[in-house]
Amino acid sequence: AFEDDDVIHAEDTVDPVRDINTICNELRIKDISYMQSRKEMHKKQQSAARTKSPAHLKAWEVELECMEKILAWLEEGKDVKNGMSHWTTKDVEFLNDYGLLTAKPTMFAVNMNH
């Protein structure tokens, strides 16, 4: 958060707020990518869930619905941790299993000139 000719910055200017937003966007992009591939793997299990039992199929559908809800939230530019009133108890169980980066607490350290 300070100007120093010896410190190279990726954007050529010092802007801590922009840098934090960039980091958060990159974490969100990673979570979107993870959830998209997780959803694709989940879709491949539909026929297996259907043949096991109606209860397995229902559980499969509930998880798919949750995945779509999470993806929509992330694609709106929102972090999972900032929407706790949005998630049901079942959603939170899935979120805990997924271990998404935007669901984790975040702390940023900023170097100051003083």
Short mmCIF file of N, CA and C in Angstrom, two decimals:
data_model
loop_
_atom_site.label_atom_id
_atom_site.label_comp_id
_atom_site.label_asym_id
_atom_site.label_seq_id
_atom_site.Cartn_x
_atom_site.Cartn_y
_atom_site.Cartn_z
N ALA A 1 0.82 -1.19 0.00
CA ALA A 1 0.00 0.00 0.00
C ALA A 1 0.87 1.25 0.00
N PHE A 2 2.09 1.14 -0.48
CA PHE A 2 2.96 2.31 -0.54
C PHE A 2 3.77 2.28 -1.82
N GLU A 3 4.18 3.44 -2.26
CA GLU A 3 4.99 3.57 -3.47
C GLU A 3 6.45 3.28 -3.14
N ASP A 4 7.10 2.46 -3.95
CA ASP A 4 8.52 2.17 -3.81
C ASP A 4 9.02 1.69 -5.17
N ASP A 5 10.00 2.40 -5.71
CA ASP A 5 10.52 2.05 -7.03
C ASP A 5 11.15 0.66 -7.06
N ASP A 6 11.58 0.13 -5.90
CA ASP A 6 12.21 -1.18 -5.84
C ASP A 6 11.19 -2.33 -5.82
N VAL A 7 9.93 -2.00 -5.61
CA VAL A 7 8.88 -3.02 -5.54
C VAL A 7 8.09 -2.98 -6.84
N ILE A 8 8.10 -4.10 -7.55
CA ILE A 8 7.38 -4.20 -8.82
C ILE A 8 5.95 -4.63 -8.54
N HIS A 9 5.01 -3.95 -9.17
CA HIS A 9 3.60 -4.28 -8.99
C HIS A 9 3.02 -4.79 -10.29
N ALA A 10 2.19 -5.78 -10.22
CA ALA A 10 1.61 -6.41 -11.42
C ALA A 10 0.80 -5.42 -12.25
N GLU A 11 0.16 -4.47 -11.63
CA GLU A 11 -0.69 -3.51 -12.34
C GLU A 11 0.01 -2.16 -12.55
N ASP A 12 1.26 -2.05 -12.19
CA ASP A 12 2.07 -0.83 -12.33
C ASP A 12 1.67 0.30 -11.39
N THR A 13 0.58 0.16 -10.65
CA THR A 13 0.19 1.17 -9.67
C THR A 13 -0.20 0.48 -8.37
N VAL A 14 -0.14 1.24 -7.29
CA VAL A 14 -0.50 0.72 -5.98
C VAL A 14 -1.97 1.04 -5.72
N ASP A 15 -2.77 -0.01 -5.54
CA ASP A 15 -4.19 0.15 -5.23
C ASP A 15 -4.65 -1.08 -4.47
N PRO A 16 -4.55 -1.04 -3.13
CA PRO A 16 -4.89 -2.23 -2.33
C PRO A 16 -6.33 -2.71 -2.51
N VAL A 17 -7.27 -1.81 -2.68
CA VAL A 17 -8.67 -2.21 -2.85
C VAL A 17 -8.83 -2.98 -4.16
N ARG A 18 -8.24 -2.47 -5.23
CA ARG A 18 -8.29 -3.17 -6.53
C ARG A 18 -7.63 -4.54 -6.41
N ASP A 19 -6.50 -4.61 -5.71
CA ASP A 19 -5.78 -5.87 -5.56
C ASP A 19 -6.61 -6.90 -4.79
N ILE A 20 -7.29 -6.47 -3.74
CA ILE A 20 -8.14 -7.38 -2.96
C ILE A 20 -9.31 -7.86 -3.83
N ASN A 21 -9.90 -6.94 -4.59
CA ASN A 21 -10.99 -7.34 -5.50
C ASN A 21 -10.51 -8.34 -6.54
N THR A 22 -9.31 -8.14 -7.06
CA THR A 22 -8.73 -9.07 -8.03
C THR A 22 -8.55 -10.45 -7.42
N ILE A 23 -8.02 -10.49 -6.21
CA ILE A 23 -7.81 -11.77 -5.51
C ILE A 23 -9.15 -12.47 -5.29
N CYS A 24 -10.15 -11.72 -4.81
CA CYS A 24 -11.47 -12.32 -4.56
C CYS A 24 -12.10 -12.83 -5.86
N ASN A 25 -11.95 -12.08 -6.94
CA ASN A 25 -12.47 -12.54 -8.24
C ASN A 25 -11.78 -13.81 -8.69
N GLU A 26 -10.48 -13.90 -8.50
CA GLU A 26 -9.74 -15.10 -8.89
C GLU A 26 -10.17 -16.31 -8.06
N LEU A 27 -10.41 -16.12 -6.78
CA LEU A 27 -10.89 -17.21 -5.93
C LEU A 27 -12.28 -17.66 -6.38
N ARG A 28 -13.13 -16.70 -6.73
CA ARG A 28 -14.47 -17.01 -7.21
C ARG A 28 -14.41 -17.80 -8.52
N ILE A 29 -13.53 -17.38 -9.42
CA ILE A 29 -13.36 -18.09 -10.69
C ILE A 29 -12.93 -19.54 -10.45
N LYS A 30 -12.03 -19.74 -9.51
CA LYS A 30 -11.57 -21.09 -9.17
C LYS A 30 -12.73 -21.92 -8.61
N ASP A 31 -13.55 -21.32 -7.75
CA ASP A 31 -14.70 -22.04 -7.20
C ASP A 31 -15.71 -22.38 -8.28
N ILE A 32 -15.94 -21.47 -9.22
CA ILE A 32 -16.86 -21.73 -10.32
C ILE A 32 -16.36 -22.92 -11.15
N SER A 33 -15.09 -22.90 -11.46
CA SER A 33 -14.49 -24.00 -12.23
C SER A 33 -14.63 -25.32 -11.49
N TYR A 34 -14.35 -25.31 -10.19
CA TYR A 34 -14.45 -26.52 -9.37
C TYR A 34 -15.89 -27.03 -9.36
N MET A 35 -16.85 -26.11 -9.15
CA MET A 35 -18.26 -26.53 -9.07
C MET A 35 -18.77 -27.02 -10.42
N GLN A 36 -18.31 -26.44 -11.52
CA GLN A 36 -18.73 -26.91 -12.83
C GLN A 36 -18.24 -28.34 -13.08
N SER A 37 -17.00 -28.62 -12.72
CA SER A 37 -16.51 -29.99 -12.93
C SER A 37 -17.16 -30.96 -11.95
N ARG A 38 -17.41 -30.50 -10.74
CA ARG A 38 -18.11 -31.35 -9.76
C ARG A 38 -19.52 -31.67 -10.24
N LYS A 39 -20.18 -30.67 -10.83
CA LYS A 39 -21.54 -30.86 -11.36
C LYS A 39 -21.52 -31.85 -12.52
N GLU A 40 -20.54 -31.76 -13.40
CA GLU A 40 -20.43 -32.70 -14.51
C GLU A 40 -20.24 -34.13 -14.00
N MET A 41 -19.39 -34.31 -13.01
CA MET A 41 -19.20 -35.65 -12.42
C MET A 41 -20.50 -36.14 -11.79
N HIS A 42 -21.20 -35.22 -11.14
CA HIS A 42 -22.46 -35.57 -10.48
C HIS A 42 -23.50 -36.03 -11.50
N LYS A 43 -23.58 -35.34 -12.63
CA LYS A 43 -24.55 -35.70 -13.67
C LYS A 43 -24.32 -37.11 -14.19
N LYS A 44 -23.07 -37.55 -14.22
CA LYS A 44 -22.74 -38.89 -14.70
C LYS A 44 -23.27 -39.97 -13.75
N GLN A 45 -23.60 -39.60 -12.53
CA GLN A 45 -24.08 -40.56 -11.54
C GLN A 45 -25.60 -40.66 -11.49
N GLN A 46 -26.28 -39.94 -12.36
CA GLN A 46 -27.74 -39.91 -12.31
C GLN A 46 -28.35 -41.29 -12.54
N SER A 47 -27.90 -42.00 -13.56
CA SER A 47 -28.50 -43.31 -13.84
C SER A 47 -28.26 -44.30 -12.71
N ALA A 48 -27.09 -44.22 -12.09
CA ALA A 48 -26.80 -45.10 -10.95
C ALA A 48 -27.75 -44.78 -9.79
N ALA A 49 -27.99 -43.51 -9.55
CA ALA A 49 -28.90 -43.11 -8.47
C ALA A 49 -30.32 -43.56 -8.78
N ARG A 50 -30.70 -43.47 -10.04
CA ARG A 50 -32.05 -43.86 -10.45
C ARG A 50 -32.28 -45.36 -10.25
N THR A 51 -31.26 -46.17 -10.55
CA THR A 51 -31.43 -47.62 -10.43
C THR A 51 -31.36 -48.10 -8.98
N LYS A 52 -30.70 -47.36 -8.11
CA LYS A 52 -30.59 -47.80 -6.71
C LYS A 52 -31.94 -47.74 -6.01
N SER A 53 -32.54 -46.54 -5.98
CA SER A 53 -33.83 -46.40 -5.31
C SER A 53 -34.36 -44.99 -5.53
N PRO A 54 -35.66 -44.79 -5.30
CA PRO A 54 -36.22 -43.44 -5.40
C PRO A 54 -35.56 -42.47 -4.40
N ALA A 55 -35.16 -42.99 -3.25
CA ALA A 55 -34.51 -42.13 -2.25
C ALA A 55 -33.13 -41.65 -2.75
N HIS A 56 -32.39 -42.54 -3.40
CA HIS A 56 -31.09 -42.15 -3.96
C HIS A 56 -31.27 -41.11 -5.06
N LEU A 57 -32.29 -41.29 -5.88
CA LEU A 57 -32.55 -40.34 -6.95
C LEU A 57 -32.92 -38.98 -6.37
N LYS A 58 -33.74 -38.98 -5.33
CA LYS A 58 -34.15 -37.72 -4.68
C LYS A 58 -32.92 -37.02 -4.10
N ALA A 59 -32.04 -37.76 -3.44
CA ALA A 59 -30.81 -37.18 -2.87
C ALA A 59 -29.93 -36.61 -3.98
N TRP A 60 -29.87 -37.32 -5.10
CA TRP A 60 -29.09 -36.85 -6.25
C TRP A 60 -29.67 -35.53 -6.75
N GLU A 61 -30.99 -35.44 -6.85
CA GLU A 61 -31.66 -34.22 -7.33
C GLU A 61 -31.44 -33.05 -6.37
N VAL A 62 -31.48 -33.33 -5.07
CA VAL A 62 -31.27 -32.28 -4.06
C VAL A 62 -29.86 -31.72 -4.19
N GLU A 63 -28.87 -32.59 -4.39
CA GLU A 63 -27.49 -32.11 -4.52
C GLU A 63 -27.31 -31.32 -5.82
N LEU A 64 -27.92 -31.78 -6.90
CA LEU A 64 -27.82 -31.04 -8.17
C LEU A 64 -28.42 -29.64 -8.03
N GLU A 65 -29.56 -29.57 -7.37
CA GLU A 65 -30.21 -28.28 -7.15
C GLU A 65 -29.30 -27.35 -6.33
N CYS A 66 -28.65 -27.90 -5.33
CA CYS A 66 -27.73 -27.12 -4.50
C CYS A 66 -26.54 -26.64 -5.33
N MET A 67 -25.99 -27.53 -6.15
CA MET A 67 -24.86 -27.15 -7.01
C MET A 67 -25.24 -25.99 -7.93
N GLU A 68 -26.43 -26.07 -8.51
CA GLU A 68 -26.88 -25.00 -9.40
C GLU A 68 -27.08 -23.69 -8.65
N LYS A 69 -27.56 -23.78 -7.43
CA LYS A 69 -27.75 -22.60 -6.58
C LYS A 69 -26.40 -21.95 -6.25
N ILE A 70 -25.42 -22.77 -5.91
CA ILE A 70 -24.08 -22.27 -5.59
C ILE A 70 -23.45 -21.63 -6.82
N LEU A 71 -23.54 -22.30 -7.97
CA LEU A 71 -22.97 -21.75 -9.20
C LEU A 71 -23.61 -20.42 -9.56
N ALA A 72 -24.92 -20.31 -9.44
CA ALA A 72 -25.61 -19.06 -9.75
C ALA A 72 -25.12 -17.94 -8.82
N TRP A 73 -24.95 -18.26 -7.55
CA TRP A 73 -24.47 -17.29 -6.55
C TRP A 73 -23.07 -16.79 -6.93
N LEU A 74 -22.19 -17.72 -7.24
CA LEU A 74 -20.81 -17.36 -7.59
C LEU A 74 -20.76 -16.56 -8.90
N GLU A 75 -21.57 -16.96 -9.86
CA GLU A 75 -21.58 -16.27 -11.16
C GLU A 75 -22.15 -14.86 -11.06
N GLU A 76 -22.89 -14.57 -9.99
CA GLU A 76 -23.36 -13.21 -9.73
C GLU A 76 -22.26 -12.36 -9.09
N GLY A 77 -21.09 -12.95 -8.88
CA GLY A 77 -19.98 -12.22 -8.30
C GLY A 77 -20.01 -12.16 -6.78
N LYS A 78 -20.66 -13.13 -6.17
CA LYS A 78 -20.80 -13.15 -4.71
C LYS A 78 -19.97 -14.28 -4.12
N ASP A 79 -19.37 -14.03 -2.96
CA ASP A 79 -18.64 -15.06 -2.24
C ASP A 79 -19.61 -15.88 -1.40
N VAL A 80 -19.36 -17.17 -1.30
CA VAL A 80 -20.24 -18.07 -0.54
C VAL A 80 -20.39 -17.61 0.90
N LYS A 81 -19.30 -17.18 1.52
CA LYS A 81 -19.34 -16.81 2.94
C LYS A 81 -20.20 -15.57 3.20
N ASN A 82 -20.46 -14.77 2.17
CA ASN A 82 -21.24 -13.55 2.34
C ASN A 82 -22.73 -13.77 2.14
N GLY A 83 -23.17 -15.01 2.04
CA GLY A 83 -24.58 -15.28 1.83
C GLY A 83 -25.13 -16.32 2.77
N MET A 84 -24.68 -16.32 4.00
CA MET A 84 -25.08 -17.40 4.91
C MET A 84 -26.58 -17.45 5.15
N SER A 85 -27.29 -16.32 5.05
CA SER A 85 -28.75 -16.35 5.21
C SER A 85 -29.42 -16.96 3.98
N HIS A 86 -28.69 -17.06 2.89
CA HIS A 86 -29.20 -17.60 1.62
C HIS A 86 -29.19 -19.13 1.61
N TRP A 87 -28.32 -19.75 2.42
CA TRP A 87 -28.12 -21.19 2.36
C TRP A 87 -28.99 -21.92 3.38
N THR A 88 -29.57 -23.05 2.95
CA THR A 88 -30.32 -23.91 3.86
C THR A 88 -29.34 -24.78 4.64
N THR A 89 -29.84 -25.49 5.62
CA THR A 89 -29.00 -26.41 6.39
C THR A 89 -28.40 -27.47 5.47
N LYS A 90 -29.19 -27.97 4.54
CA LYS A 90 -28.71 -28.98 3.59
C LYS A 90 -27.63 -28.38 2.68
N ASP A 91 -27.84 -27.12 2.24
CA ASP A 91 -26.84 -26.44 1.42
C ASP A 91 -25.51 -26.36 2.17
N VAL A 92 -25.58 -26.01 3.44
CA VAL A 92 -24.36 -25.87 4.26
C VAL A 92 -23.63 -27.20 4.38
N GLU A 93 -24.38 -28.29 4.48
CA GLU A 93 -23.75 -29.61 4.53
C GLU A 93 -22.97 -29.87 3.24
N PHE A 94 -23.58 -29.56 2.10
CA PHE A 94 -22.87 -29.73 0.83
C PHE A 94 -21.68 -28.77 0.74
N LEU A 95 -21.89 -27.52 1.13
CA LEU A 95 -20.80 -26.53 1.10
C LEU A 95 -19.61 -26.99 1.93
N ASN A 96 -19.87 -27.58 3.09
CA ASN A 96 -18.79 -28.10 3.92
C ASN A 96 -18.02 -29.20 3.21
N ASP A 97 -18.73 -30.04 2.47
CA ASP A 97 -18.07 -31.11 1.71
C ASP A 97 -17.24 -30.55 0.56
N TYR A 98 -17.72 -29.49 -0.08
CA TYR A 98 -17.04 -28.95 -1.26
C TYR A 98 -15.77 -28.19 -0.91
N GLY A 99 -15.72 -27.57 0.27
CA GLY A 99 -14.51 -26.84 0.68
C GLY A 99 -14.15 -25.69 -0.25
N LEU A 100 -15.13 -24.93 -0.67
CA LEU A 100 -14.88 -23.83 -1.60
C LEU A 100 -14.03 -22.72 -0.98
N LEU A 101 -13.20 -22.13 -1.80
CA LEU A 101 -12.29 -21.07 -1.34
C LEU A 101 -13.06 -19.84 -0.86
N THR A 102 -14.17 -19.51 -1.55
CA THR A 102 -14.92 -18.31 -1.16
C THR A 102 -15.81 -18.55 0.06
N ALA A 103 -15.81 -19.77 0.57
CA ALA A 103 -16.56 -20.07 1.79
C ALA A 103 -15.68 -19.93 3.02
N LYS A 104 -14.40 -19.86 2.82
CA LYS A 104 -13.45 -19.82 3.94
C LYS A 104 -13.24 -18.38 4.42
N PRO A 105 -12.93 -18.23 5.69
CA PRO A 105 -12.61 -16.88 6.19
C PRO A 105 -11.35 -16.36 5.49
N THR A 106 -11.31 -15.06 5.31
CA THR A 106 -10.19 -14.45 4.60
C THR A 106 -9.58 -13.33 5.43
N MET A 107 -8.26 -13.26 5.39
CA MET A 107 -7.56 -12.16 6.05
C MET A 107 -6.49 -11.67 5.08
N PHE A 108 -6.40 -10.36 4.91
CA PHE A 108 -5.41 -9.78 4.03
C PHE A 108 -4.42 -8.99 4.87
N ALA A 109 -3.14 -9.17 4.60
CA ALA A 109 -2.09 -8.39 5.25
C ALA A 109 -1.59 -7.35 4.24
N VAL A 110 -1.47 -6.12 4.71
CA VAL A 110 -1.07 -5.03 3.83
C VAL A 110 0.18 -4.39 4.39
N ASN A 111 1.22 -4.30 3.57
CA ASN A 111 2.44 -3.61 3.97
C ASN A 111 2.20 -2.11 3.91
N MET A 112 2.52 -1.42 4.99
CA MET A 112 2.34 0.03 5.04
C MET A 112 3.72 0.68 5.13
N ASN A 113 3.78 1.91 4.76
CA ASN A 113 5.01 2.66 4.76
C ASN A 113 5.34 3.20 6.15
N HIS A 114 4.39 3.19 7.03
CA HIS A 114 4.58 3.78 8.37
C HIS A 114 4.88 2.73 9.40
#
